[in-house]
Structure formats: C-alpha cells, structure tokens
C-alpha positions as YAML, in Angstrom:
chain: A
units: angstrom
residues:
- id: 1
  name: MET
  ca: [12.30, -23.22, 11.98]
- id: 2
  name: PRO
  ca: [9.66, -25.79, 10.48]
- id: 3
  name: ILE
  ca: [10.40, -29.36, 10.05]
- id: 4
  name: TYR
  ca: [8.95, -31.28, 7.05]
- id: 5
  name: LEU
  ca: [8.54, -34.89, 6.18]
- id: 6
  name: GLU
  ca: [9.23, -36.01, 2.66]
- id: 7
  name: THR
  ca: [7.90, -39.10, 1.26]
- id: 8
  name: ARG
  ca: [8.99, -40.71, -2.03]
- id: 9
  name: GLY
  ca: [7.25, -43.52, -3.69]
- id: 10
  name: THR
  ca: [4.03, -45.39, -2.98]
- id: 11
  name: SER
  ca: [5.13, -49.01, -2.48]
- id: 12
  name: SER
  ca: [7.82, -48.47, 0.33]
- id: 13
  name: ILE
  ca: [8.22, -46.32, 3.45]
- id: 14
  name: SER
  ca: [10.86, -43.59, 2.76]
- id: 15
  name: LEU
  ca: [11.26, -40.70, 4.61]
- id: 16
  name: VAL
  ca: [13.78, -37.78, 5.13]
- id: 17
  name: VAL
  ca: [13.54, -35.16, 7.91]
- id: 18
  name: HIS
  ca: [15.24, -31.88, 6.99]
- id: 19
  name: HIS
  ca: [15.10, -28.16, 7.35]
- id: 20
  name: ILE
  ca: [13.43, -25.90, 4.84]
- id: 21
  name: ARG
  ca: [15.60, -22.84, 4.30]
- id: 22
  name: ARG
  ca: [13.72, -21.21, 1.48]
- id: 23
  name: ARG
  ca: [9.97, -20.78, 0.96]
- id: 24
  name: THR
  ca: [10.52, -21.58, -2.78]
- id: 25
  name: HIS
  ca: [12.07, -25.00, -2.04]
- id: 26
  name: SER
  ca: [8.97, -26.52, -0.88]
- id: 27
  name: SER
  ca: [6.82, -25.18, -3.80]
- id: 28
  name: SER
  ca: [9.56, -26.14, -6.56]
- id: 29
  name: SER
  ca: [9.86, -29.90, -5.47]
- id: 30
  name: SER
  ca: [7.74, -32.51, -7.02]
- id: 31
  name: SER
  ca: [7.66, -34.60, -3.77]
- id: 32
  name: SER
  ca: [4.87, -34.52, -1.59]
- id: 33
  name: ARG
  ca: [5.55, -33.06, 1.90]
- id: 34
  name: LEU
  ca: [3.49, -33.21, 4.97]
- id: 35
  name: ARG
  ca: [4.21, -30.46, 7.47]
- id: 36
  name: PHE
  ca: [4.73, -31.89, 10.95]
- id: 37
  name: GLN
  ca: [4.49, -29.75, 13.95]
- id: 38
  name: ARG
  ca: [5.00, -30.98, 17.49]
- id: 39
  name: GLY
  ca: [4.29, -29.32, 20.56]
- id: 40
  name: GLY
  ca: [6.70, -29.40, 23.79]
- id: 41
  name: GLY
  ca: [9.37, -27.51, 25.25]
- id: 42
  name: ALA
  ca: [13.16, -27.03, 24.79]
- id: 43
  name: GLU
  ca: [13.79, -30.72, 25.63]
- id: 44
  name: GLN
  ca: [11.73, -31.82, 22.76]
- id: 45
  name: ARG
  ca: [13.27, -29.38, 20.46]
- id: 46
  name: ARG
  ca: [16.64, -30.77, 21.21]
- id: 47
  name: GLY
  ca: [15.30, -34.11, 20.65]
- id: 48
  name: MET
  ca: [14.16, -33.27, 17.20]
- id: 49
  name: ALA
  ca: [17.58, -31.75, 16.50]
- id: 50
  name: ALA
  ca: [19.47, -34.73, 17.50]
- id: 51
  name: ALA
  ca: [17.06, -36.89, 15.43]
- id: 52
  name: GLN
  ca: [17.94, -34.83, 12.30]
- id: 53
  name: GLY
  ca: [21.67, -35.01, 13.06]
- id: 54
  name: SER
  ca: [21.52, -38.83, 13.70]
- id: 55
  name: GLY
  ca: [19.82, -39.81, 10.59]
- id: 56
  name: VAL
  ca: [16.73, -41.06, 12.29]
- id: 57
  name: PRO
  ca: [13.43, -39.24, 11.63]
- id: 58
  name: ALA
  ca: [11.48, -38.19, 14.86]
- id: 59
  name: ALA
  ca: [8.28, -39.36, 12.85]
- id: 60
  name: LEU
  ca: [7.51, -41.55, 9.94]
- id: 61
  name: ALA
  ca: [4.83, -41.21, 7.17]
- id: 62
  name: LEU
  ca: [1.89, -43.38, 7.15]
- id: 63
  name: SER
  ca: [0.12, -44.52, 4.01]
- id: 64
  name: SER
  ca: [-3.05, -42.67, 5.33]
- id: 65
  name: GLY
  ca: [-1.25, -39.38, 4.79]
- id: 66
  name: HIS
  ca: [-0.71, -38.94, 8.55]
- id: 67
  name: THR
  ca: [2.62, -39.19, 10.57]
- id: 68
  name: MET
  ca: [3.44, -41.17, 13.51]
- id: 69
  name: PRO
  ca: [6.32, -40.41, 16.09]
- id: 70
  name: SER
  ca: [8.92, -42.84, 15.85]
- id: 71
  name: VAL
  ca: [9.19, -43.40, 19.65]
- id: 72
  name: GLY
  ca: [6.16, -43.70, 21.81]
- id: 73
  name: LEU
  ca: [5.16, -44.98, 25.38]
- id: 74
  name: GLY
  ca: [3.25, -48.17, 25.74]
- id: 75
  name: VAL
  ca: [0.90, -48.42, 28.69]
- id: 76
  name: TRP
  ca: [0.33, -51.97, 29.09]
- id: 77
  name: ARG
  ca: [0.72, -53.29, 32.62]
- id: 78
  name: MET
  ca: [1.07, -49.57, 33.76]
- id: 79
  name: ASP
  ca: [-0.45, -49.50, 37.19]
- id: 80
  name: SER
  ca: [-3.52, -47.15, 37.31]
- id: 81
  name: PRO
  ca: [-2.46, -45.00, 40.19]
- id: 82
  name: ALA
  ca: [0.92, -44.08, 38.54]
- id: 83
  name: ILE
  ca: [-0.55, -43.34, 35.25]
- id: 84
  name: ARG
  ca: [-1.36, -39.67, 35.62]
- id: 85
  name: ASP
  ca: [2.32, -38.77, 36.81]
- id: 86
  name: LEU
  ca: [3.92, -41.01, 34.31]
- id: 87
  name: ILE
  ca: [2.17, -39.71, 31.34]
- id: 88
  name: HIS
  ca: [2.62, -35.99, 32.42]
- id: 89
  name: SER
  ca: [6.39, -36.65, 32.98]
- id: 90
  name: ALA
  ca: [6.54, -38.30, 29.45]
- id: 91
  name: LEU
  ca: [4.95, -35.26, 28.12]
- id: 92
  name: ARG
  ca: [7.39, -33.01, 29.65]
- id: 93
  name: ILE
  ca: [10.17, -35.18, 28.30]
- id: 94
  name: GLY
  ca: [8.92, -34.99, 24.78]
- id: 95
  name: TYR
  ca: [6.74, -38.05, 24.15]
- id: 96
  name: ARG
  ca: [4.06, -37.46, 21.90]
- id: 97
  name: HIS
  ca: [2.87, -40.97, 20.95]
- id: 98
  name: PHE
  ca: [0.94, -43.17, 23.48]
- id: 99
  name: ASP
  ca: [0.01, -46.71, 22.81]
- id: 100
  name: CYS
  ca: [-3.17, -48.06, 24.33]
- id: 101
  name: ALA
  ca: [-5.68, -50.90, 24.19]
- id: 102
  name: ALA
  ca: [-8.98, -51.84, 25.45]
- id: 103
  name: ASP
  ca: [-7.42, -54.95, 26.85]
- id: 104
  name: TYR
  ca: [-4.92, -53.07, 29.11]
- id: 105
  name: GLN
  ca: [-8.03, -51.88, 31.30]
- id: 106
  name: ASN
  ca: [-6.62, -48.39, 31.91]
- id: 107
  name: GLU
  ca: [-7.94, -46.37, 28.87]
- id: 108
  name: ALA
  ca: [-9.97, -44.33, 31.52]
- id: 109
  name: GLU
  ca: [-6.96, -43.41, 33.61]
- id: 110
  name: VAL
  ca: [-5.14, -42.54, 30.47]
- id: 111
  name: GLY
  ca: [-8.02, -40.23, 29.26]
- id: 112
  name: ASP
  ca: [-8.02, -38.48, 32.71]
- id: 113
  name: ALA
  ca: [-4.33, -37.74, 32.55]
- id: 114
  name: LEU
  ca: [-4.60, -36.56, 28.97]
- id: 115
  name: ALA
  ca: [-7.64, -34.43, 29.64]
- id: 116
  name: GLU
  ca: [-5.82, -32.68, 32.54]
- id: 117
  name: ALA
  ca: [-2.73, -32.20, 30.31]
- id: 118
  name: PHE
  ca: [-5.05, -30.50, 27.75]
- id: 119
  name: GLN
  ca: [-6.73, -28.42, 30.21]
- id: 120
  name: THR
  ca: [-3.42, -27.13, 31.86]
- id: 121
  name: GLY
  ca: [-1.84, -26.37, 28.53]
- id: 122
  name: LEU
  ca: [0.77, -28.96, 28.92]
- id: 123
  name: VAL
  ca: [-0.02, -30.23, 25.54]
- id: 124
  name: LYS
  ca: [-2.55, -29.80, 22.78]
- id: 125
  name: ARG
  ca: [-4.50, -32.74, 21.38]
- id: 126
  name: GLU
  ca: [-3.50, -32.12, 17.80]
- id: 127
  name: ASP
  ca: [0.18, -32.66, 19.07]
- id: 128
  name: LEU
  ca: [-0.49, -36.04, 20.17]
- id: 129
  name: PHE
  ca: [-0.66, -39.47, 18.44]
- id: 130
  name: ILE
  ca: [-2.93, -41.74, 20.30]
- id: 131
  name: THR
  ca: [-3.39, -45.39, 19.36]
- id: 132
  name: THR
  ca: [-5.81, -48.11, 20.98]
- id: 133
  name: LYS
  ca: [-6.80, -51.49, 19.89]
- id: 134
  name: LEU
  ca: [-10.05, -53.53, 19.24]
- id: 135
  name: TRP
  ca: [-10.08, -56.58, 21.45]
- id: 136
  name: ASN
  ca: [-10.87, -60.12, 20.24]
- id: 137
  name: SER
  ca: [-14.30, -60.43, 21.69]
- id: 138
  name: ASP
  ca: [-15.44, -57.22, 19.77]
- id: 139
  name: HIS
  ca: [-14.82, -58.12, 16.17]
- id: 140
  name: GLY
  ca: [-18.57, -58.24, 15.59]
- id: 141
  name: HIS
  ca: [-19.07, -54.86, 17.50]
- id: 142
  name: VAL
  ca: [-16.32, -52.62, 15.94]
- id: 143
  name: VAL
  ca: [-18.02, -49.28, 16.01]
- id: 144
  name: GLU
  ca: [-19.32, -49.78, 19.48]
- id: 145
  name: ALA
  ca: [-15.99, -50.75, 20.87]
- id: 146
  name: CYS
  ca: [-14.26, -47.81, 19.22]
- id: 147
  name: LYS
  ca: [-16.79, -45.43, 20.76]
- id: 148
  name: ASP
  ca: [-16.31, -47.05, 24.06]
- id: 149
  name: SER
  ca: [-12.41, -46.67, 23.94]
- id: 150
  name: LEU
  ca: [-12.94, -42.89, 22.95]
- id: 151
  name: LYS
  ca: [-15.21, -42.34, 25.82]
- id: 152
  name: LYS
  ca: [-12.83, -43.72, 28.39]
- id: 153
  name: LEU
  ca: [-9.93, -41.90, 26.56]
- id: 154
  name: ARG
  ca: [-11.94, -38.67, 26.54]
- id: 155
  name: LEU
  ca: [-11.09, -38.02, 22.88]
- id: 156
  name: ASP
  ca: [-13.17, -37.17, 19.84]
- id: 157
  name: TYR
  ca: [-10.97, -39.30, 17.54]
- id: 158
  name: LEU
  ca: [-8.18, -41.71, 17.53]
- id: 159
  name: ASP
  ca: [-4.99, -41.48, 15.41]
- id: 160
  name: LEU
  ca: [-4.75, -45.02, 15.17]
- id: 161
  name: TYR
  ca: [-7.02, -48.00, 15.80]
- id: 162
  name: LEU
  ca: [-5.61, -51.48, 15.41]
- id: 163
  name: ILE
  ca: [-7.10, -54.92, 15.45]
- id: 164
  name: HIS
  ca: [-5.27, -56.38, 18.52]
- id: 165
  name: PHE
  ca: [-5.06, -59.95, 17.48]
- id: 166
  name: PRO
  ca: [-6.03, -61.70, 14.20]
- id: 167
  name: VAL
  ca: [-8.87, -63.71, 15.95]
- id: 168
  name: ALA
  ca: [-12.61, -63.17, 16.98]
- id: 169
  name: THR
  ca: [-13.73, -64.70, 20.06]
- id: 170
  name: ARG
  ca: [-17.13, -65.10, 21.71]
- id: 171
  name: HIS
  ca: [-18.54, -61.68, 22.58]
- id: 172
  name: THR
  ca: [-18.41, -60.97, 26.10]
- id: 173
  name: GLY
  ca: [-19.86, -57.42, 26.15]
- id: 174
  name: VAL
  ca: [-18.06, -54.18, 24.84]
- id: 175
  name: GLY
  ca: [-15.59, -53.04, 27.31]
- id: 176
  name: THR
  ca: [-14.91, -56.37, 28.87]
- id: 177
  name: THR
  ca: [-11.72, -57.92, 27.66]
- id: 178
  name: ALA
  ca: [-11.30, -61.26, 29.81]
- id: 179
  name: SER
  ca: [-10.08, -64.06, 27.57]
- id: 180
  name: ALA
  ca: [-13.32, -65.98, 26.43]
- id: 181
  name: LEU
  ca: [-12.53, -69.55, 27.13]
- id: 182
  name: GLY
  ca: [-14.75, -72.44, 26.62]
- id: 183
  name: ASP
  ca: [-15.57, -75.16, 29.32]
- id: 184
  name: ASP
  ca: [-12.48, -77.00, 28.10]
- id: 185
  name: GLY
  ca: [-10.12, -73.96, 29.01]
- id: 186
  name: VAL
  ca: [-9.43, -73.22, 25.32]
- id: 187
  name: LEU
  ca: [-10.20, -69.83, 23.62]
- id: 188
  name: ASP
  ca: [-13.63, -69.86, 22.33]
- id: 189
  name: ILE
  ca: [-13.10, -68.62, 18.71]
- id: 190
  name: ASP
  ca: [-16.05, -67.24, 16.91]
- id: 191
  name: THR
  ca: [-15.73, -68.84, 13.40]
- id: 192
  name: THR
  ca: [-18.59, -66.92, 12.06]
- id: 193
  name: ILE
  ca: [-16.77, -63.52, 11.81]
- id: 194
  name: SER
  ca: [-14.00, -63.39, 9.36]
- id: 195
  name: LEU
  ca: [-11.00, -61.02, 9.59]
- id: 196
  name: GLU
  ca: [-12.21, -59.41, 6.24]
- id: 197
  name: THR
  ca: [-15.50, -58.55, 7.84]
- id: 198
  name: THR
  ca: [-13.77, -56.97, 10.77]
- id: 199
  name: TRP
  ca: [-11.55, -54.90, 8.47]
- id: 200
  name: HIS
  ca: [-14.31, -53.48, 6.46]
- id: 201
  name: ALA
  ca: [-16.00, -52.45, 9.82]
- id: 202
  name: MET
  ca: [-12.57, -50.78, 10.74]
- id: 203
  name: GLU
  ca: [-12.73, -49.09, 7.38]
- id: 204
  name: ASP
  ca: [-16.17, -47.60, 8.37]
- id: 205
  name: LEU
  ca: [-14.55, -45.99, 11.34]
- id: 206
  name: VAL
  ca: [-12.54, -43.79, 8.96]
- id: 207
  name: SER
  ca: [-15.53, -42.67, 6.95]
- id: 208
  name: MET
  ca: [-17.29, -41.74, 10.25]
- id: 209
  name: GLY
  ca: [-14.31, -39.53, 11.51]
- id: 210
  name: LEU
  ca: [-13.84, -41.58, 14.43]
- id: 211
  name: VAL
  ca: [-10.33, -42.80, 13.41]
- id: 212
  name: ARG
  ca: [-7.71, -41.14, 11.17]
- id: 213
  name: SER
  ca: [-5.67, -44.48, 10.42]
- id: 214
  name: ILE
  ca: [-6.45, -48.01, 10.80]
- id: 215
  name: GLY
  ca: [-4.05, -51.16, 11.06]
- id: 216
  name: ILE
  ca: [-3.38, -54.44, 12.23]
- id: 217
  name: SER
  ca: [-1.53, -55.98, 15.01]
- id: 218
  name: ASN
  ca: [0.20, -59.69, 15.45]
- id: 219
  name: TYR
  ca: [-0.42, -60.54, 11.76]
- id: 220
  name: ASP
  ca: [2.08, -62.61, 9.98]
- id: 221
  name: ILE
  ca: [3.00, -62.37, 6.23]
- id: 222
  name: PHE
  ca: [0.12, -64.45, 5.00]
- id: 223
  name: LEU
  ca: [-2.51, -62.70, 6.93]
- id: 224
  name: THR
  ca: [-1.16, -59.25, 6.00]
- id: 225
  name: ARG
  ca: [-1.10, -60.25, 2.35]
- id: 226
  name: ASP
  ca: [-4.80, -61.26, 2.63]
- id: 227
  name: CYS
  ca: [-5.70, -57.83, 4.25]
- id: 228
  name: LEU
  ca: [-4.10, -56.00, 1.40]
- id: 229
  name: ALA
  ca: [-5.99, -58.15, -1.04]
- id: 230
  name: TYR
  ca: [-9.45, -57.26, 0.40]
- id: 231
  name: ALA
  ca: [-8.78, -53.87, 1.81]
- id: 232
  name: LYS
  ca: [-10.50, -50.73, 0.50]
- id: 233
  name: ILE
  ca: [-8.17, -48.85, 2.89]
- id: 234
  name: LYS
  ca: [-5.07, -50.52, 3.27]
- id: 235
  name: PRO
  ca: [-3.49, -51.08, 6.90]
- id: 236
  name: ALA
  ca: [-1.19, -48.08, 7.78]
- id: 237
  name: VAL
  ca: [0.61, -50.08, 10.53]
- id: 238
  name: ASN
  ca: [1.21, -53.70, 11.56]
- id: 239
  name: GLN
  ca: [2.31, -53.58, 15.31]
- id: 240
  name: ILE
  ca: [4.32, -56.81, 16.04]
- id: 241
  name: GLU
  ca: [6.67, -58.18, 18.57]
- id: 242
  name: THR
  ca: [10.34, -57.68, 17.17]
- id: 243
  name: HIS
  ca: [13.61, -57.11, 18.97]
- id: 244
  name: PRO
  ca: [17.21, -58.58, 18.68]
- id: 245
  name: TYR
  ca: [16.30, -62.06, 19.74]
- id: 246
  name: PHE
  ca: [12.95, -61.96, 17.49]
- id: 247
  name: GLN
  ca: [14.09, -59.88, 14.57]
- id: 248
  name: ARG
  ca: [11.56, -61.22, 11.95]
- id: 249
  name: ASP
  ca: [13.10, -59.48, 8.91]
- id: 250
  name: CYS
  ca: [10.84, -61.24, 6.29]
- id: 251
  name: LEU
  ca: [7.74, -59.86, 7.91]
- id: 252
  name: VAL
  ca: [9.30, -56.33, 8.40]
- id: 253
  name: LYS
  ca: [10.59, -56.22, 4.96]
- id: 254
  name: PHE
  ca: [7.31, -57.56, 3.50]
- id: 255
  name: CYS
  ca: [5.32, -54.78, 5.27]
- id: 256
  name: GLN
  ca: [7.64, -52.02, 4.41]
- id: 257
  name: LYS
  ca: [7.85, -52.95, 0.81]
- id: 258
  name: HIS
  ca: [3.93, -52.66, 0.74]
- id: 259
  name: GLY
  ca: [3.93, -49.24, 2.42]
- id: 260
  name: ILE
  ca: [2.78, -50.70, 5.86]
- id: 261
  name: LEU
  ca: [4.72, -48.99, 8.77]
- id: 262
  name: VAL
  ca: [5.84, -51.66, 11.53]
- id: 263
  name: THR
  ca: [5.54, -50.78, 15.04]
- id: 264
  name: ALA
  ca: [7.69, -52.98, 17.43]
- id: 265
  name: HIS
  ca: [5.72, -53.80, 20.59]
- id: 266
  name: THR
  ca: [7.98, -55.60, 23.23]
- id: 267
  name: PRO
  ca: [10.85, -53.76, 21.55]
- id: 268
  name: LEU
  ca: [13.14, -54.56, 24.44]
- id: 269
  name: GLY
  ca: [12.22, -58.06, 24.54]
- id: 270
  name: GLY
  ca: [9.86, -57.74, 27.36]
- id: 271
  name: SER
  ca: [12.44, -57.62, 30.06]
- id: 272
  name: THR
  ca: [11.16, -58.00, 33.55]
- id: 273
  name: ALA
  ca: [7.51, -57.96, 32.53]
- id: 274
  name: ASN
  ca: [7.83, -60.99, 30.18]
- id: 275
  name: THR
  ca: [10.17, -62.77, 32.35]
- id: 276
  name: GLU
  ca: [7.42, -62.69, 35.17]
- id: 277
  name: TRP
  ca: [4.41, -63.56, 32.80]
- id: 278
  name: PHE
  ca: [5.98, -65.99, 30.54]
- id: 279
  name: GLY
  ca: [9.30, -66.95, 31.88]
- id: 280
  name: SER
  ca: [11.02, -65.54, 28.85]
- id: 281
  name: VAL
  ca: [14.70, -64.33, 28.63]
- id: 282
  name: SER
  ca: [15.46, -60.60, 27.53]
- id: 283
  name: CYS
  ca: [17.94, -59.71, 24.80]
- id: 284
  name: LEU
  ca: [19.18, -56.92, 27.17]
- id: 285
  name: ASP
  ca: [21.31, -59.47, 29.03]
- id: 286
  name: ASP
  ca: [23.06, -60.82, 25.83]
- id: 287
  name: PRO
  ca: [26.72, -60.19, 25.95]
- id: 288
  name: VAL
  ca: [26.88, -58.52, 22.49]
- id: 289
  name: ILE
  ca: [24.35, -56.12, 23.54]
- id: 290
  name: LYS
  ca: [25.10, -55.49, 27.27]
- id: 291
  name: VAL
  ca: [29.03, -55.59, 27.18]
- id: 292
  name: SER
  ca: [30.31, -55.25, 23.65]
- id: 293
  name: LEU
  ca: [28.11, -52.54, 21.99]
- id: 294
  name: ALA
  ca: [26.30, -50.77, 24.95]
- id: 295
  name: GLU
  ca: [29.70, -49.96, 26.49]
- id: 296
  name: LYS
  ca: [31.15, -49.03, 23.04]
- id: 297
  name: TYR
  ca: [28.42, -46.39, 22.34]
- id: 298
  name: GLY
  ca: [28.38, -45.34, 26.17]
- id: 299
  name: LYS
  ca: [24.70, -46.24, 26.15]
- id: 300
  name: THR
  ca: [22.46, -48.56, 28.25]
- id: 301
  name: PRO
  ca: [21.59, -51.95, 26.50]
- id: 302
  name: ALA
  ca: [17.94, -50.53, 26.31]
- id: 303
  name: GLN
  ca: [18.97, -47.49, 24.47]
- id: 304
  name: LEU
  ca: [21.11, -49.58, 22.15]
- id: 305
  name: VAL
  ca: [18.19, -51.93, 21.34]
- id: 306
  name: LEU
  ca: [15.73, -49.14, 20.81]
- id: 307
  name: ARG
  ca: [18.15, -47.40, 18.39]
- id: 308
  name: TRP
  ca: [18.51, -50.64, 16.53]
- id: 309
  name: GLY
  ca: [14.93, -50.58, 16.12]
- id: 310
  name: LEU
  ca: [14.69, -47.05, 14.83]
- id: 311
  name: GLN
  ca: [17.45, -47.81, 12.31]
- id: 312
  name: ARG
  ca: [15.30, -50.62, 10.97]
- id: 313
  name: ASN
  ca: [12.84, -48.02, 10.05]
- id: 314
  name: THR
  ca: [10.28, -49.27, 12.64]
- id: 315
  name: VAL
  ca: [8.42, -47.28, 15.39]
- id: 316
  name: VAL
  ca: [9.41, -48.49, 18.86]
- id: 317
  name: ILE
  ca: [6.93, -48.32, 21.76]
- id: 318
  name: PRO
  ca: [8.84, -49.13, 24.94]
- id: 319
  name: LYS
  ca: [6.79, -49.48, 28.10]
- id: 320
  name: THR
  ca: [8.05, -48.57, 31.68]
- id: 321
  name: SER
  ca: [6.43, -47.73, 35.08]
- id: 322
  name: LYS
  ca: [9.63, -45.85, 36.29]
- id: 323
  name: GLU
  ca: [9.87, -42.25, 35.59]
- id: 324
  name: GLU
  ca: [13.66, -42.40, 35.38]
- id: 325
  name: ARG
  ca: [13.35, -44.92, 32.45]
- id: 326
  name: LEU
  ca: [11.21, -42.59, 30.52]
- id: 327
  name: GLN
  ca: [14.16, -40.26, 29.81]
- id: 328
  name: GLU
  ca: [16.55, -43.18, 29.29]
- id: 329
  name: ASN
  ca: [14.17, -44.55, 26.46]
- id: 330
  name: PHE
  ca: [13.69, -41.29, 24.78]
- id: 331
  name: ALA
  ca: [17.29, -40.41, 24.63]
- id: 332
  name: VAL
  ca: [18.03, -42.56, 21.34]
- id: 333
  name: PHE
  ca: [18.52, -39.81, 18.81]
- id: 334
  name: ASP
  ca: [21.89, -38.57, 19.67]
- id: 335
  name: PHE
  ca: [23.91, -41.45, 18.23]
- id: 336
  name: ALA
  ca: [24.10, -44.01, 15.48]
- id: 337
  name: ILE
  ca: [24.87, -47.65, 15.35]
- id: 338
  name: SER
  ca: [27.39, -48.35, 12.60]
- id: 339
  name: ASP
  ca: [26.44, -50.79, 9.64]
- id: 340
  name: GLU
  ca: [29.26, -53.18, 11.18]
- id: 341
  name: ASP
  ca: [27.60, -53.22, 14.59]
- id: 342
  name: MET
  ca: [23.97, -53.61, 12.99]
- id: 343
  name: GLU
  ca: [25.34, -56.76, 11.69]
- id: 344
  name: LYS
  ca: [26.46, -57.97, 14.90]
- id: 345
  name: MET
  ca: [23.11, -57.18, 16.16]
- id: 346
  name: ARG
  ca: [21.67, -59.25, 13.40]
- id: 347
  name: SER
  ca: [23.81, -62.23, 14.20]
- id: 348
  name: ILE
  ca: [22.13, -62.72, 17.83]
- id: 349
  name: ASP
  ca: [18.54, -63.50, 16.41]
- id: 350
  name: ARG
  ca: [17.16, -66.53, 18.13]
- id: 351
  name: LYS
  ca: [13.69, -66.27, 16.42]
- id: 352
  name: TYR
  ca: [12.56, -66.29, 20.08]
- id: 353
  name: ARG
  ca: [9.00, -64.79, 20.79]
- id: 354
  name: THR
  ca: [8.83, -63.69, 24.39]
- id: 355
  name: ASN
  ca: [4.99, -62.64, 24.53]
- id: 356
  name: GLN
  ca: [2.96, -65.75, 24.70]
- id: 357
  name: PRO
  ca: [-0.73, -65.32, 25.12]
- id: 358
  name: ALA
  ca: [-1.03, -69.09, 24.79]
- id: 359
  name: LYS
  ca: [-0.63, -69.14, 28.55]
- id: 360
  name: PHE
  ca: [-3.96, -67.59, 28.89]
- id: 361
  name: TRP
  ca: [-5.85, -68.95, 26.04]
- id: 362
  name: GLY
  ca: [-4.91, -72.75, 26.01]
- id: 363
  name: ILE
  ca: [-4.04, -72.49, 22.41]
- id: 364
  name: ASP
  ca: [-1.15, -71.13, 20.53]
- id: 365
  name: LEU
  ca: [-2.38, -68.93, 17.71]
- id: 366
  name: PHE
  ca: [1.15, -68.52, 16.35]
- id: 367
  name: ALA
  ca: [1.71, -72.28, 16.06]
...
C-alpha cells in the first residue's frame, strides 16, 4: 500500500504519514501531497509501519518540494576501510539518508560504496537522500566544489547541499579542506566574500540541476534571518548541533516557524568522539536519560535521545562506526515518549555545546 506525505500550510513544517485506502481520497483533498516511495526489504517496511503507528513520520517535507528521511547516517570520522561494509549494512537495515561533507575526506569511499550498491541492485539512486557540504575555503568556488563532491560521490545530483559553516576562509584549492590558518594560528577569514554572495551561488546549483535542495549549517537565528531576507530560494534545512544538553529551542522553533527543517547533527551529544576530540561530556550518561527514562521504556540511552529528537520534528543523523549500533540507532520508531517525559528531558538542558571547532581554528565563531 502506498505511503503519502501530507503538508499543510506554508510557514511551518507539518506532516502526516498515512495510508491512502481509496484512490478518490487523494484527488478530493485540497491539501498538497507528495508521494514518497522508498526501496528496501521487509526490515524497512516494518520500520515504516512502526513509524506510522508511533506518530513519528519516516520522512519530513522540505520547502523545496522534496522529502527527507527523518533518520540518517552521518559519516564524519568514519574510517575509510570500513565505509563500504557499514554503508551496505545500513542500506540492508533500511537507512536511505546519508550525511556527508567535503571536510570529512571520505566522499570518494562513500561514492564507491554507493556505486557498488547501485550496481548490485541493493538499492536504487532514486531511493536515497544524499547530503554533502561546501567547505569554508570554497565559498568563492561553489560550483567547482559541488562538482568535485559529485565526482567523488559518483553521483549526477545531490539531494541536499549545505553551507557547512557561516564563514568564508582563504581559498586553499577545491577539494582541500585543511583549516586555513594564518601565521598567528588563527583562522584566515576572507572578508571579501559575504554569506549572501555564497548563498546566491548555491541557488545557481539548483537551476543547473546539480542539487535538488540547498541549505545552511551551524547558522544562528540572526544569520538564518538574514539568509531568509536575501534568498531567492529559501534554505530548506538548517543543520545544527542539538541534543538534550544543547536543546536550542528558540533556534529550532524559529526555523520551523519559517519552514526550515532542522537536522540535528551530534544528536547524541558527541558521545565518545567528542569526548576524545573536545573533552566534552555526553548526555547519554545523564541519570534522567540513562536510568530513569531508558529503563522505563526498555530502550538504550541512545535510542531514547534519538526518539526525543524525532518527536521535536527534527531529523537526526547519528554517526557510528560499529555495525551493531546501526540497527540500534534505526530502531526508534516502535515507541513514543510521553509528554510528561518529554518535559523531563527538557529540564536537563545545559546549553552545552560539545562540538568546538575553535580547538582547530584559534577563534570561536560561536562566541
């Protein structure tokens, strides 16, 4: 039975996933509907059915008219030799959304894994949602950078292309993403390229057919507001760090009010990766999550936190390099957190950022 996504209104993101039992129903409704078909086997169909039963959609509508799976796999810090097996395992489990970036330096390996999956019939290109990102040093070379990513990913188009950070730095060559530091060890910011100029170049990618949707990443309320003011094509997505210790309700609500879907990067608070890199503390160890609620729902702390993100109408893109975690992170559609317990989760907000690029840049862009 087909699954449809129904959207209502233009200023906020609202979506219902439901079965269509009569052909006449779709033609008689005044709401716009986008047909959503996804490949995969029985495991994915069970996940879709569970998503419907739990009140959380398997995909969310974008302002561009496309849809985005609500759970994806981030490939940051994913070791190159393991990428093929991890991506193929993810596809078998039911993942159809992969979040990449030029800065992750593994687009070529991801592209090889996807190409093999297409060739063997594991999945079709049209069933996937592939995101990658423009690096800071390529703001003046948007088209070339996008084409370079497409070549490495072995794709004809991207489903979503994001400005990775709201800052242009000295150009170091397309495809090179080391931090552009000055002699003083501080990020060498290019003050001749405005974010407006970069955004209009991003819009050109849509008209060229290279990208279906464009968006921003790590933008605060004011930068997002400015982008809405000068955009001819408004950003479909703002990808930001948000998790129970860094909830950012004001930014999330602002984006959703203006039809910008929020994707939560670092949705588990960084866990081991950010502890190693930045010395940050993960929300997964918080007693409210680890003891009180995870045990109550019979879920792992990670599953509880991801489900919390989904119930905020955000997309979550947890990263893992362990195959056993792939299944765990995807099994979040078969339960629902009560309103009372969502409030308990709200109470543990520390306004605590765990991803701190200032460690590498000599300057805190978020200060």
